[in-house]
Coordinates of C-alpha atoms in Angstrom, one line a residue:
M26 CA 129.8 305.5 151.6
S27 CA 131.4 303.1 149.1
K28 CA 134.8 303.8 147.6
K29 CA 133.9 305.3 144.2
S30 CA 136.4 305.5 141.4
L31 CA 138.4 308.6 141.1
R32 CA 139.3 309.9 137.6
T33 CA 141.2 312.7 136.0
T34 CA 140.5 315.1 133.3
T35 CA 141.9 318.3 132.1
C36 CA 140.1 321.6 131.6
L37 CA 141.9 323.6 128.9
L38 CA 140.6 326.6 127.0
A39 CA 140.1 326.3 123.2
A40 CA 140.8 329.5 121.3
V41 CA 138.3 330.9 118.9
V42 CA 138.3 333.5 116.2
A43 CA 138.6 337.2 117.1
I44 CA 134.8 337.8 117.0
A45 CA 134.0 334.8 119.1
A46 CA 131.9 334.9 122.3
P47 CA 132.4 333.0 125.6
L48 CA 133.4 329.4 125.9
T49 CA 133.8 327.2 128.9
F50 CA 137.1 326.0 130.2
A51 CA 135.7 322.6 130.8
A52 CA 137.1 319.6 128.9
G53 CA 135.4 316.3 128.2
K54 CA 136.1 313.1 130.2
T55 CA 135.9 309.3 129.8
P56 CA 136.5 306.6 132.4
L57 CA 140.1 306.2 133.6
R58 CA 141.8 308.7 131.4
A59 CA 143.2 312.2 131.4
V60 CA 142.0 314.4 128.6
A61 CA 144.3 317.0 127.1
A62 CA 142.7 319.8 125.0
A63 CA 144.5 321.5 122.1
A64 CA 143.9 325.2 121.7
T65 CA 143.0 325.6 118.1
P66 CA 140.9 328.4 116.5
D67 CA 137.8 327.6 114.5
P68 CA 138.4 329.2 111.1
D69 CA 134.8 328.8 110.1
A70 CA 133.1 330.3 113.1
R71 CA 129.6 331.6 112.1
V72 CA 127.5 334.4 113.5
D73 CA 123.7 334.4 113.7
R74 CA 123.1 336.6 116.8
L75 CA 124.2 340.2 117.5
I76 CA 124.1 342.4 120.6
V77 CA 123.3 346.0 119.5
R78 CA 123.3 348.9 121.9
Y79 CA 121.6 352.2 120.7
R80 CA 122.4 355.5 122.3
P81 CA 119.9 357.1 124.7
G82 CA 117.2 358.9 122.8
A83 CA 117.4 356.7 119.7
I84 CA 114.0 355.5 118.5
E85 CA 115.4 352.0 118.0
R86 CA 116.2 351.8 121.7
S87 CA 112.4 351.6 122.5
N88 CA 110.9 350.4 119.3
Q89 CA 111.6 346.8 118.4
Q90 CA 110.2 347.1 114.9
R91 CA 112.4 350.1 114.1
L92 CA 115.4 348.2 115.5
V93 CA 114.8 345.1 113.4
G94 CA 114.3 347.4 110.4
A95 CA 117.6 349.1 111.0
V96 CA 119.5 345.8 111.2
Q97 CA 117.7 344.5 108.1
S98 CA 118.7 347.8 106.3
A99 CA 122.3 347.3 107.4
L100 CA 122.1 343.7 106.0
N101 CA 120.9 345.0 102.7
R102 CA 123.5 347.8 102.5
S103 CA 126.2 345.3 103.3
G104 CA 125.1 343.2 100.3
I105 CA 124.6 340.2 102.6
A106 CA 120.8 339.8 102.2
A107 CA 120.7 339.6 98.5
A108 CA 117.4 338.2 97.2
G109 CA 116.1 338.2 100.7
S110 CA 118.4 335.4 101.8
A111 CA 118.8 336.7 105.3
S112 CA 116.2 338.3 107.6
V113 CA 116.2 339.6 111.2
Q114 CA 114.2 338.5 114.3
Y115 CA 114.1 340.4 117.6
V116 CA 115.1 338.2 120.6
R117 CA 115.1 340.3 123.7
K118 CA 116.6 343.2 125.7
T119 CA 119.5 342.5 128.0
A120 CA 119.9 343.7 131.6
T121 CA 122.3 346.4 130.5
G122 CA 119.8 347.9 128.0
A123 CA 121.2 346.4 124.7
D124 CA 119.1 344.3 122.3
V125 CA 119.7 340.8 121.0
V126 CA 118.7 340.1 117.4
K127 CA 118.9 336.8 115.5
L128 CA 119.6 336.4 111.8
S129 CA 117.7 333.7 109.8
R130 CA 121.0 332.2 108.6
K131 CA 124.6 332.1 109.9
L132 CA 127.2 334.5 108.5
D133 CA 130.8 333.8 108.0
R134 CA 133.5 336.0 109.6
A135 CA 133.8 338.4 106.6
S136 CA 130.1 338.9 106.2
A137 CA 129.5 339.3 110.0
G138 CA 132.3 341.8 110.1
A139 CA 130.8 343.8 107.2
L140 CA 127.4 343.8 108.9
M141 CA 128.8 345.0 112.2
R142 CA 130.9 347.8 110.6
T143 CA 127.8 349.0 108.7
L144 CA 125.8 349.0 111.9
A145 CA 128.5 350.8 113.9
A146 CA 128.7 353.5 111.2
D147 CA 125.2 354.6 112.3
P148 CA 125.8 357.5 114.8
S149 CA 122.9 356.3 116.9
V150 CA 124.6 353.0 117.6
A151 CA 126.9 353.0 120.6
H152 CA 128.2 349.4 120.4
V153 CA 127.7 346.2 118.4
E154 CA 129.2 342.8 119.1
P155 CA 128.5 339.1 118.1
D156 CA 126.6 336.9 120.5
L157 CA 128.2 333.6 119.7
R158 CA 128.5 330.1 121.1
A159 CA 132.1 328.9 121.4
F160 CA 133.6 325.5 121.1
H161 CA 136.2 323.1 122.5
A162 CA 138.9 321.2 120.6
D163 CA 139.7 318.1 122.8
Q164 CA 142.4 315.5 122.0
P165 CA 142.1 312.7 124.6
V166 CA 145.1 310.8 125.9
R167 CA 144.4 307.7 128.0
A168 CA 146.1 307.2 131.4
K169 CA 144.9 305.0 134.2
T170 CA 144.5 306.6 137.6
A171 CA 145.4 305.4 141.1
V172 CA 142.3 304.5 143.2
S173 CA 143.6 303.7 146.6
P174 CA 142.5 306.7 148.8
M175 CA 144.0 307.1 152.2
L176 CA 141.3 307.4 154.8
T177 CA 141.5 310.4 157.2
P178 CA 139.6 311.2 160.4
D179 CA 137.4 313.6 158.5
D180 CA 136.9 313.7 154.7
E181 CA 138.2 310.5 153.4
Y182 CA 140.1 311.7 150.3
F183 CA 141.3 315.1 151.7
A184 CA 144.8 314.3 152.9
Q185 CA 146.0 312.3 149.9
Y186 CA 144.2 314.1 147.0
Q187 CA 143.5 317.7 147.9
W188 CA 147.1 319.1 147.9
H189 CA 145.7 322.3 146.5
L190 CA 144.2 323.1 149.9
H191 CA 147.0 322.1 152.2
H192 CA 150.3 321.4 150.4
P193 CA 153.0 323.6 152.0
T194 CA 154.4 324.6 148.6
G195 CA 151.5 324.6 146.1
G196 CA 148.5 324.9 148.4
I197 CA 146.5 327.9 149.6
N198 CA 146.8 327.3 153.4
A199 CA 143.1 326.6 153.8
T200 CA 143.4 324.4 156.9
S201 CA 145.2 327.2 158.8
A202 CA 142.4 329.6 157.8
W203 CA 139.5 327.5 158.9
D204 CA 140.1 328.3 162.6
A205 CA 139.1 331.9 161.8
S206 CA 136.5 331.4 159.1
T207 CA 134.6 328.8 157.1
G208 CA 132.5 331.2 155.0
E209 CA 129.3 331.0 157.0
G210 CA 126.7 333.5 155.9
V211 CA 128.3 334.3 152.5
V212 CA 126.7 333.5 149.1
V213 CA 129.0 332.7 146.1
A214 CA 127.4 332.6 142.7
V215 CA 128.9 330.0 140.3
L216 CA 128.0 330.9 136.7
D217 CA 128.7 327.7 134.9
T218 CA 127.0 324.5 133.6
G219 CA 124.8 324.3 136.6
V220 CA 125.0 321.5 139.3
V221 CA 123.9 317.9 139.7
D222 CA 122.9 316.0 142.8
H223 CA 125.8 315.1 145.0
E224 CA 125.6 314.2 148.7
D225 CA 128.8 316.0 149.5
L226 CA 127.6 319.3 148.0
N227 CA 123.8 319.4 148.2
G228 CA 123.6 320.9 151.7
N229 CA 125.4 324.0 150.5
V230 CA 123.6 324.7 147.3
L231 CA 120.8 327.2 146.9
E232 CA 118.1 326.9 144.2
G233 CA 119.7 329.2 141.5
Y234 CA 118.4 329.9 138.0
D235 CA 118.9 328.7 134.5
F236 CA 119.7 331.6 132.2
I237 CA 120.2 329.7 128.9
T238 CA 117.8 331.0 126.2
D239 CA 118.6 328.5 123.4
P240 CA 116.9 325.1 123.7
F241 CA 119.7 323.4 121.7
V242 CA 122.2 324.7 124.3
S243 CA 120.1 324.1 127.4
R244 CA 118.5 320.7 126.4
R245 CA 115.2 322.1 127.7
E246 CA 112.1 322.3 125.6
T247 CA 111.7 326.1 125.6
A248 CA 113.8 329.2 125.5
D249 CA 112.4 330.4 128.8
R250 CA 114.6 331.1 131.7
V251 CA 113.6 328.9 134.6
P252 CA 114.2 328.4 138.3
G253 CA 116.9 325.9 139.3
A254 CA 120.2 325.3 137.7
H255 CA 120.1 321.6 136.9
D256 CA 123.0 320.5 134.7
Y257 CA 121.4 318.3 132.0
G258 CA 124.9 317.5 130.6
D259 CA 126.9 319.4 128.0
W260 CA 127.7 316.4 125.8
N261 CA 127.4 316.9 122.1
D262 CA 126.6 314.2 119.5
D263 CA 125.9 316.6 116.6
G264 CA 129.2 317.5 114.9
S265 CA 127.5 320.2 112.8
Q266 CA 127.1 322.4 115.8
C267 CA 130.4 321.9 117.7
P268 CA 132.9 319.1 118.3
I269 CA 131.5 315.8 119.5
R270 CA 132.4 315.5 123.2
P271 CA 131.2 313.9 126.5
S272 CA 129.7 315.8 129.4
S273 CA 131.9 317.7 131.8
F274 CA 129.7 318.5 134.8
H275 CA 132.1 321.4 135.1
G276 CA 129.9 323.5 137.3
T277 CA 129.5 320.8 139.9
H278 CA 133.3 320.5 140.2
V279 CA 133.8 324.2 140.4
S280 CA 131.1 324.6 143.1
G281 CA 132.8 321.9 145.1
T282 CA 136.1 323.8 145.2
V283 CA 134.1 326.8 146.6
A284 CA 131.9 325.0 149.1
E285 CA 132.0 321.2 149.1
M286 CA 130.8 320.0 152.5
T287 CA 133.6 319.3 154.9
N288 CA 134.3 317.4 158.1
N289 CA 131.4 315.1 157.3
G290 CA 133.5 311.9 157.1
I291 CA 133.1 311.4 153.3
G292 CA 134.6 312.6 150.1
M293 CA 136.5 315.9 150.0
A294 CA 136.6 319.4 151.2
G295 CA 135.7 322.9 149.9
V296 CA 137.5 326.2 150.6
A297 CA 134.5 328.0 152.2
H298 CA 132.6 325.0 153.2
Q299 CA 129.9 326.8 155.2
A300 CA 129.2 329.3 152.5
K301 CA 126.3 328.8 150.1
V302 CA 126.7 328.3 146.4
L303 CA 124.2 330.0 144.1
P304 CA 124.4 328.1 140.9
V305 CA 123.5 330.0 137.7
R306 CA 123.4 327.9 134.6
V307 CA 124.8 329.8 131.6
L308 CA 126.7 327.1 129.8
G309 CA 125.4 323.9 128.1
R310 CA 125.8 322.0 124.9
C311 CA 128.3 323.9 122.7
G312 CA 129.0 326.6 125.3
G313 CA 127.0 329.7 126.1
Y314 CA 126.0 333.1 124.8
T315 CA 127.5 336.4 125.9
S316 CA 124.1 337.9 126.4
D317 CA 123.0 335.1 128.7
I318 CA 126.1 335.3 130.8
A319 CA 126.0 339.1 131.1
D320 CA 122.4 339.0 132.3
A321 CA 123.3 336.3 134.8
I322 CA 126.1 338.5 136.2
V323 CA 123.7 341.3 136.8
W324 CA 121.1 339.0 138.4
A325 CA 123.5 337.1 140.6
S326 CA 124.7 340.4 142.1
G327 CA 121.1 341.5 142.9
G328 CA 120.4 343.5 139.8
E329 CA 117.1 343.4 137.8
V330 CA 116.7 341.3 134.7
E331 CA 113.5 341.5 132.8
G332 CA 111.3 338.4 133.0
V333 CA 113.3 336.9 135.9
P334 CA 112.2 337.2 139.6
A335 CA 114.4 339.2 141.9
N336 CA 117.4 337.2 143.3
E337 CA 116.5 336.6 147.0
N338 CA 120.2 335.6 147.7
P339 CA 122.4 338.3 146.1
A340 CA 126.0 337.0 145.9
E341 CA 128.9 338.7 147.7
V342 CA 131.2 336.9 145.2
I343 CA 130.7 335.7 141.6
N344 CA 132.9 333.0 140.1
L345 CA 133.3 332.9 136.3
S346 CA 135.4 329.9 135.1
L347 CA 134.6 330.7 131.5
G348 CA 135.7 333.1 128.7
G349 CA 136.7 333.5 125.1
N350 CA 138.8 335.6 122.8
G351 CA 138.4 339.3 122.4
A352 CA 139.5 342.2 124.7
C353 CA 136.9 343.5 127.1
T354 CA 136.1 347.1 126.1
A355 CA 134.4 349.8 128.0
G356 CA 131.1 349.5 126.1
S357 CA 131.0 345.7 125.8
E358 CA 128.1 343.7 127.3
Y359 CA 130.5 342.0 129.7
Q360 CA 132.0 345.2 131.0
L361 CA 128.6 346.9 131.6
A362 CA 127.3 343.8 133.4
I363 CA 130.4 343.6 135.6
D364 CA 130.2 347.4 136.3
Q365 CA 126.7 346.8 137.6
A366 CA 127.8 343.8 139.8
I367 CA 130.6 345.9 141.3
A368 CA 128.3 348.8 141.9
N369 CA 126.1 346.3 143.8
G370 CA 129.1 345.4 146.0
T371 CA 129.9 342.0 144.4
T372 CA 133.4 340.8 143.9
V373 CA 133.9 339.2 140.5
V374 CA 136.5 336.5 140.1
V375 CA 137.4 335.3 136.6
A376 CA 139.6 332.5 135.2
A377 CA 142.5 333.9 133.1
G378 CA 142.1 331.3 130.4
N379 CA 144.1 328.2 129.2
S380 CA 145.8 329.1 125.9
N381 CA 149.2 330.0 127.3
V382 CA 149.0 333.5 125.8
N383 CA 148.6 337.0 127.1
M384 CA 145.3 337.4 128.8
S385 CA 144.7 340.9 127.4
N386 CA 142.7 339.5 124.5
F387 CA 140.4 337.3 126.6
S388 CA 137.0 338.2 128.0
P389 CA 135.7 338.6 130.7
A390 CA 139.1 338.1 132.3
S391 CA 140.4 341.4 130.8
C392 CA 137.4 343.4 132.0
A393 CA 138.1 346.2 134.4
G394 CA 137.3 345.6 138.1
V395 CA 137.5 341.8 138.1
I396 CA 140.1 339.6 139.9
A397 CA 141.8 337.7 137.1
V398 CA 143.3 334.4 138.2
G399 CA 146.2 332.4 136.7
A400 CA 146.9 328.7 137.4
T401 CA 149.9 327.1 139.3
R402 CA 151.1 323.6 139.8
V403 CA 151.9 321.7 143.0
T404 CA 155.4 323.1 142.7
G405 CA 154.0 326.7 142.9
G406 CA 155.2 327.3 139.3
K407 CA 153.2 328.3 136.3
A408 CA 150.9 325.6 134.8
D409 CA 152.0 325.4 131.2
Y410 CA 148.5 326.1 129.8
S411 CA 147.7 329.2 131.9
N412 CA 147.3 332.5 130.3
F413 CA 149.5 335.3 131.7
G414 CA 150.2 339.0 131.4
A415 CA 150.0 342.3 133.3
G416 CA 146.2 341.8 133.6
V417 CA 146.5 338.7 135.8
D418 CA 146.1 339.8 139.4
L419 CA 147.2 336.6 141.3
S420 CA 147.2 332.9 140.9
A421 CA 145.9 329.8 142.6
P422 CA 146.2 326.0 142.1
G423 CA 145.0 324.8 138.8
G424 CA 147.0 321.6 138.4
G425 CA 149.9 320.7 136.2
G426 CA 148.4 317.5 134.7
A427 CA 150.5 314.5 133.9
V428 CA 153.8 316.3 134.4
D429 CA 153.1 316.3 138.2
G430 CA 151.5 312.8 138.3
N431 CA 148.4 311.6 140.0
P432 CA 147.0 312.9 142.3
N433 CA 149.3 316.0 142.5
G434 CA 148.7 317.0 138.9
Y435 CA 145.0 317.7 139.4
V436 CA 142.5 319.6 141.4
W437 CA 140.1 317.2 143.0
Q438 CA 136.4 317.7 143.8
N439 CA 132.9 316.1 143.6
I440 CA 131.4 315.3 140.2
N441 CA 129.1 312.9 138.2
D442 CA 130.7 310.1 136.1
S443 CA 128.2 310.0 133.3
E444 CA 129.4 310.6 129.7
T445 CA 125.9 312.1 128.9
A446 CA 123.0 312.9 131.2
P447 CA 123.6 312.8 134.9
E448 CA 120.9 310.2 135.4
E449 CA 123.0 307.8 133.5
G450 CA 125.9 308.1 135.9
T451 CA 126.7 308.2 139.7
Q452 CA 128.2 310.7 142.0
T453 CA 132.0 310.4 142.4
Y454 CA 135.1 312.6 142.7
M455 CA 137.5 313.6 139.9
G456 CA 140.7 315.6 139.2
M457 CA 140.6 318.4 136.6
T458 CA 143.1 321.0 135.6
G459 CA 142.8 324.6 134.3
T460 CA 142.3 328.2 135.3
S461 CA 138.7 327.1 135.8
M462 CA 139.9 325.2 138.8
A463 CA 142.2 328.1 140.0
A464 CA 139.4 330.8 140.1
P465 CA 137.1 329.1 142.6
H466 CA 140.0 328.9 145.1
V467 CA 140.2 332.7 145.0
A468 CA 136.4 333.0 145.2
G469 CA 136.3 330.7 148.2
V470 CA 139.0 332.7 150.0
A471 CA 137.0 335.9 149.3
A472 CA 134.0 334.2 150.9
L473 CA 136.2 333.3 154.0
V474 CA 137.2 337.0 154.2
Q475 CA 133.7 338.4 153.9
S476 CA 132.4 336.0 156.5
A477 CA 135.1 337.1 159.0
A478 CA 135.0 340.8 158.3
E479 CA 133.1 343.0 160.6
T480 CA 132.1 345.2 157.7
P481 CA 131.9 343.6 154.2
L482 CA 134.8 344.6 151.9
T483 CA 134.1 346.4 148.7
P484 CA 135.3 344.7 145.5
A485 CA 138.2 347.1 145.3
E486 CA 139.1 346.4 148.9
M487 CA 138.9 342.7 148.4
E488 CA 141.2 342.8 145.4
T489 CA 143.7 344.9 147.3
L490 CA 143.6 342.5 150.4
L491 CA 144.0 339.3 148.4
K492 CA 146.9 340.7 146.4
N493 CA 148.6 342.3 149.4
T494 CA 148.4 339.0 151.3
A495 CA 149.3 336.6 148.4
R496 CA 152.2 334.2 149.0
P497 CA 155.2 334.9 146.9
F498 CA 155.8 332.2 144.2
P499 CA 158.1 329.5 145.6
V500 CA 159.8 329.2 142.2
S501 CA 160.8 331.8 139.7
I502 CA 158.0 332.9 137.3
P503 CA 159.6 334.1 134.0
G504 CA 159.2 337.9 133.4
S505 CA 157.7 337.1 130.0
T506 CA 154.8 335.2 131.5
P507 CA 153.7 337.1 134.6
L508 CA 151.0 335.4 136.8
G509 CA 150.2 338.3 139.2
V510 CA 151.6 339.0 142.6
G511 CA 151.7 335.5 144.0
I512 CA 149.5 332.6 145.1
V513 CA 146.3 333.3 147.0
D514 CA 146.8 332.6 150.7
A515 CA 143.7 332.0 152.8
E516 CA 145.4 332.3 156.2
A517 CA 147.2 335.5 155.3
A518 CA 144.1 337.0 153.8
L519 CA 142.2 336.5 157.0
G520 CA 145.1 337.9 159.0
G521 CA 145.0 341.0 156.8
I522 CA 141.5 342.0 157.8
V523 CA 141.8 345.2 159.7
P524 CA 140.3 344.6 163.2
P525 CA 137.9 347.1 164.7
C526 CA 139.4 350.0 166.5
E527 CA 138.8 349.6 170.2
G528 CA 140.1 351.1 173.5
D529 CA 141.3 354.5 174.6
D530 CA 144.6 354.3 172.9
C531 CA 143.2 353.2 169.5
T532 CA 143.5 355.7 166.7
P533 CA 141.8 355.3 163.3
D534 CA 143.9 354.3 160.3
A535 CA 143.7 357.5 158.4
T536 CA 145.9 359.3 155.8
P537 CA 147.3 362.5 157.2
I538 CA 146.8 365.7 155.2
V539 CA 148.4 369.1 155.6
N540 CA 146.8 372.6 155.7
R541 CA 146.5 374.2 152.3
S542 CA 148.0 371.2 150.5
P543 CA 145.4 369.7 148.1
V544 CA 145.3 365.9 147.9
T545 CA 144.5 365.0 144.2
G546 CA 143.5 362.0 142.2
L547 CA 141.2 360.5 144.7
M548 CA 139.1 357.6 143.3
G549 CA 136.8 354.8 144.4
D550 CA 133.8 352.7 143.7
K551 CA 130.3 353.2 144.9
D552 CA 130.2 352.9 148.8
A553 CA 134.1 353.2 148.9
E554 CA 135.3 355.0 152.0
L555 CA 138.6 357.1 152.2
L556 CA 139.6 358.4 155.6
F557 CA 142.0 361.3 156.2
S558 CA 143.2 363.2 159.3
L559 CA 144.2 366.8 159.9
D560 CA 146.0 368.0 163.0
V561 CA 144.8 371.5 163.9
P562 CA 147.0 373.7 166.2
A563 CA 145.7 375.8 169.1
G564 CA 144.6 379.3 168.0
A565 CA 143.6 378.2 164.4
S566 CA 140.5 379.9 163.0
G567 CA 138.3 379.6 159.9
L568 CA 138.7 375.9 159.3
S569 CA 137.3 374.6 156.0
F570 CA 137.2 371.2 154.4
M571 CA 136.3 371.0 150.7
T572 CA 136.3 368.5 147.7
Y573 CA 136.2 369.5 144.1
G574 CA 136.8 368.4 140.5
G575 CA 136.7 364.9 138.9
S576 CA 133.7 362.8 138.2
G577 CA 131.1 360.9 140.1
D578 CA 129.6 361.8 143.5
V579 CA 131.0 361.8 147.0
T580 CA 129.7 362.6 150.5
M581 CA 132.0 364.2 153.1
L582 CA 131.7 363.4 156.8
V583 CA 133.8 365.2 159.5
S584 CA 134.3 364.4 163.2
F585 CA 136.7 365.6 165.9
A586 CA 138.9 363.0 167.6
A587 CA 137.0 360.0 166.2
E588 CA 136.4 358.4 162.9
P589 CA 133.0 359.5 161.4
T590 CA 130.5 356.9 160.3
A591 CA 127.2 357.1 158.3
D592 CA 125.3 357.1 161.6
D593 CA 127.8 359.0 163.8
Y594 CA 129.4 362.2 162.7
D595 CA 129.8 365.9 163.7
L596 CA 129.3 367.5 160.3
R597 CA 128.3 366.3 156.9
S598 CA 128.1 367.7 153.3
T599 CA 125.9 365.8 150.8
R600 CA 125.7 368.0 147.7
P601 CA 125.2 366.3 144.3
G602 CA 128.5 365.7 142.6
N603 CA 131.9 366.3 144.2
N604 CA 131.7 370.0 145.3
E605 CA 131.4 369.4 149.1
R606 CA 132.3 372.0 151.8
I607 CA 132.2 372.1 155.6
N608 CA 133.1 375.3 157.5
I609 CA 134.0 375.5 161.2
A610 CA 134.4 379.0 162.5
A611 CA 136.1 378.1 165.8
P612 CA 137.9 374.8 165.4
K613 CA 139.3 372.9 168.4
A614 CA 142.9 372.1 168.8
G615 CA 143.5 368.4 167.9
T616 CA 142.8 365.9 165.2
Y617 CA 139.8 366.1 162.8
Y618 CA 138.9 363.1 160.7
I619 CA 137.5 363.5 157.2
K620 CA 135.8 360.6 155.4
L621 CA 134.8 360.6 151.8
V622 CA 132.1 358.1 150.8
G623 CA 131.3 357.2 147.2
V624 CA 127.6 357.9 146.6
A625 CA 128.6 356.7 143.1
K626 CA 131.9 355.6 141.5
F627 CA 134.2 358.6 141.6
A628 CA 137.6 359.6 140.1
K629 CA 140.1 362.4 140.1
V630 CA 138.6 364.2 143.1
T631 CA 140.6 366.7 145.1
L632 CA 140.4 367.1 148.9
E633 CA 141.7 370.3 150.6
A634 CA 141.7 371.6 154.2
R635 CA 142.3 375.3 155.0
H636 CA 142.6 377.2 158.2
N637 CA 144.3 380.4 159.4

C-alpha cells in the first residue's frame, strides 16, 4: 500500500436556535489543514416540516386527510396562511406512530412557534415538534500536517498516530483488552453520513440502509429509502440552503473507530475490529431530519419501520455522533425511538456535543437511557469544545486539536480525501476532533464487552459496567464542567464482566432480603433481572414470596439453593402486572433465591418475603 497523505480536521458542533433539529458533528476539510468550527446560532432558521403526534383514538391518527385539515386549520387560526399563502402536505408516518407534514413555504421562528402552540392547544394532540435540517458554521484555519508515519509490525500508522487507543494517559487501553475480546459476533449500527469504499474497513461493513427522505439532502433522485448506505458526499455549494462547505465523510471515520480492520499490515486499527458495522445513512447535505434519524434508531435495533424491510442484522449497539439544540422530553420523537431501541436490548451511545455548554439542552444526548459521551485530550483533560454537565455519563478521546499538536491533537482513522463526491478522491487516513470521535470509542468498547459476555448485557447493565470500570481522569476536571465518572477503559470493562458461577463452592451474587422487611423501589428495563436471597431457618412454615405496587410487568422465579433461570426453576409466578405470589407450605431450611424478570419496563415495585 502506498503511503497516502494524512490530514487533520476538526469536528465541532454548530449551535442552532431552540427549535432546531439534529445536526452532525462533522466539520469540513481541505488538503493539509485543520478546520476549526465556530459555534454560532442561525437566527433565521426556518421551519417547513413538523412532527405531530395525536393521542390514541383521535381520528387524525388514522385519517391523513383529517390530519392535513387540522394542521391547515391551525395555520389559518394562527394568521400564518393569509390569502392561502401556505398549505399542508402529508409526508409519512414515523416508526413511533407520529405523522410528518410539510408546509408549502418555510416559516420563521415566530410563525413556527405560533403554529406549534396552536396545534398543541388541541386536546387530541399529544406532542408537536419541528422536523428541521441543521447547519454548520465552519471557520477554516490552515496548518500543515506531518506525513512521516512510523511503520509497525502490524498496522503501519497505529503506533505513532493512534494514541487514543494505546496512550497510557489519554488512551482507552484497547491493546490490553484485545487479548480477551475483539468484538467478534457483535453488530454496531453507525447512524451517520453513510460509508465509502475503503480497503481498511470494507471487510467489516454490512450493507445497511439509506433513511434520508429528502432528495436535496441525500443527493439521490427520489425520496425513497433504499438499501445500502453509500455516502454521496455532504458538500454544499448552494448557500441558500446552508453554509457552503466541503464533504466530511464523517460516517466512514466514525465507523473506522468502531471497527477498522486491524493486524492486516496496513493503515490503522479499530476498537472492536472483528465486530461488524451496520451503516445507516441519516445525514447528508445540510444535515438530517429528526424524523429520519428516529426511524433509523428503531430499525437499527430490530424494530419495524413502514416501507423498509426488516433489519436482518439488529444491532447490539447504536452509535449516534450527531445532535442539536433542544432538551429531549418524554414525548419527543427521539425519546420514543430510543425507548424502543432499549426495549429491543440495544445500547445507545450518543456524542454529548461540541459547544462547550451544558449538555442538558442537546438532543439526543439528553434523552433518558442513552450513554452520553464527552471528549478528552491526550492529557486526559477536557477538550475545550466538549459539552459537559450532570447528564454526561463518561468520556473518551476526542482530541484537543492544535493545542496538543499533530498527531496527538486528533483522533485518526480511515477516510476519503475528496472535497465533493467520493469518486473524485482516494482512500486515505485523517485526524478529526470532537465528541463525534469520542462516542465510537465507547460504542466499540461496548461491542468488546458484548462479544465476551456469556449472556448479553442489557443497556442498563452496560451503562453501569462502563461507568463502574471507567478510569479516573488523570487531571482535575473543574466541578463547573463535569464530564462523567472518568475515561472509558476497555481492559477494565472486560475485567468487570461477572464470570459464570461454577463449582460446588460458588454462590450466586444475590441481594439478601429479610423476613417481613419489604424491599421497595425496584426498577428495571424489559428483560432486566434482579436476584435476591432469603435464608430460611429450620422449623419455619408458611413461606410466601410476593411482589406488588409500581408500574410495568415482572415475572417471579424461585429456586432452593440455586439461582433460578428462565429454563430452570422450582416455582414461578407470571401474572400480568406486578402482583406476583408464590406460597410454600413446608419450606426447607437453607437459602432460597428469588429472581424478578422484567416482562416490560418496571418501576417502584416492592418485593416481600414472609414466613412464620
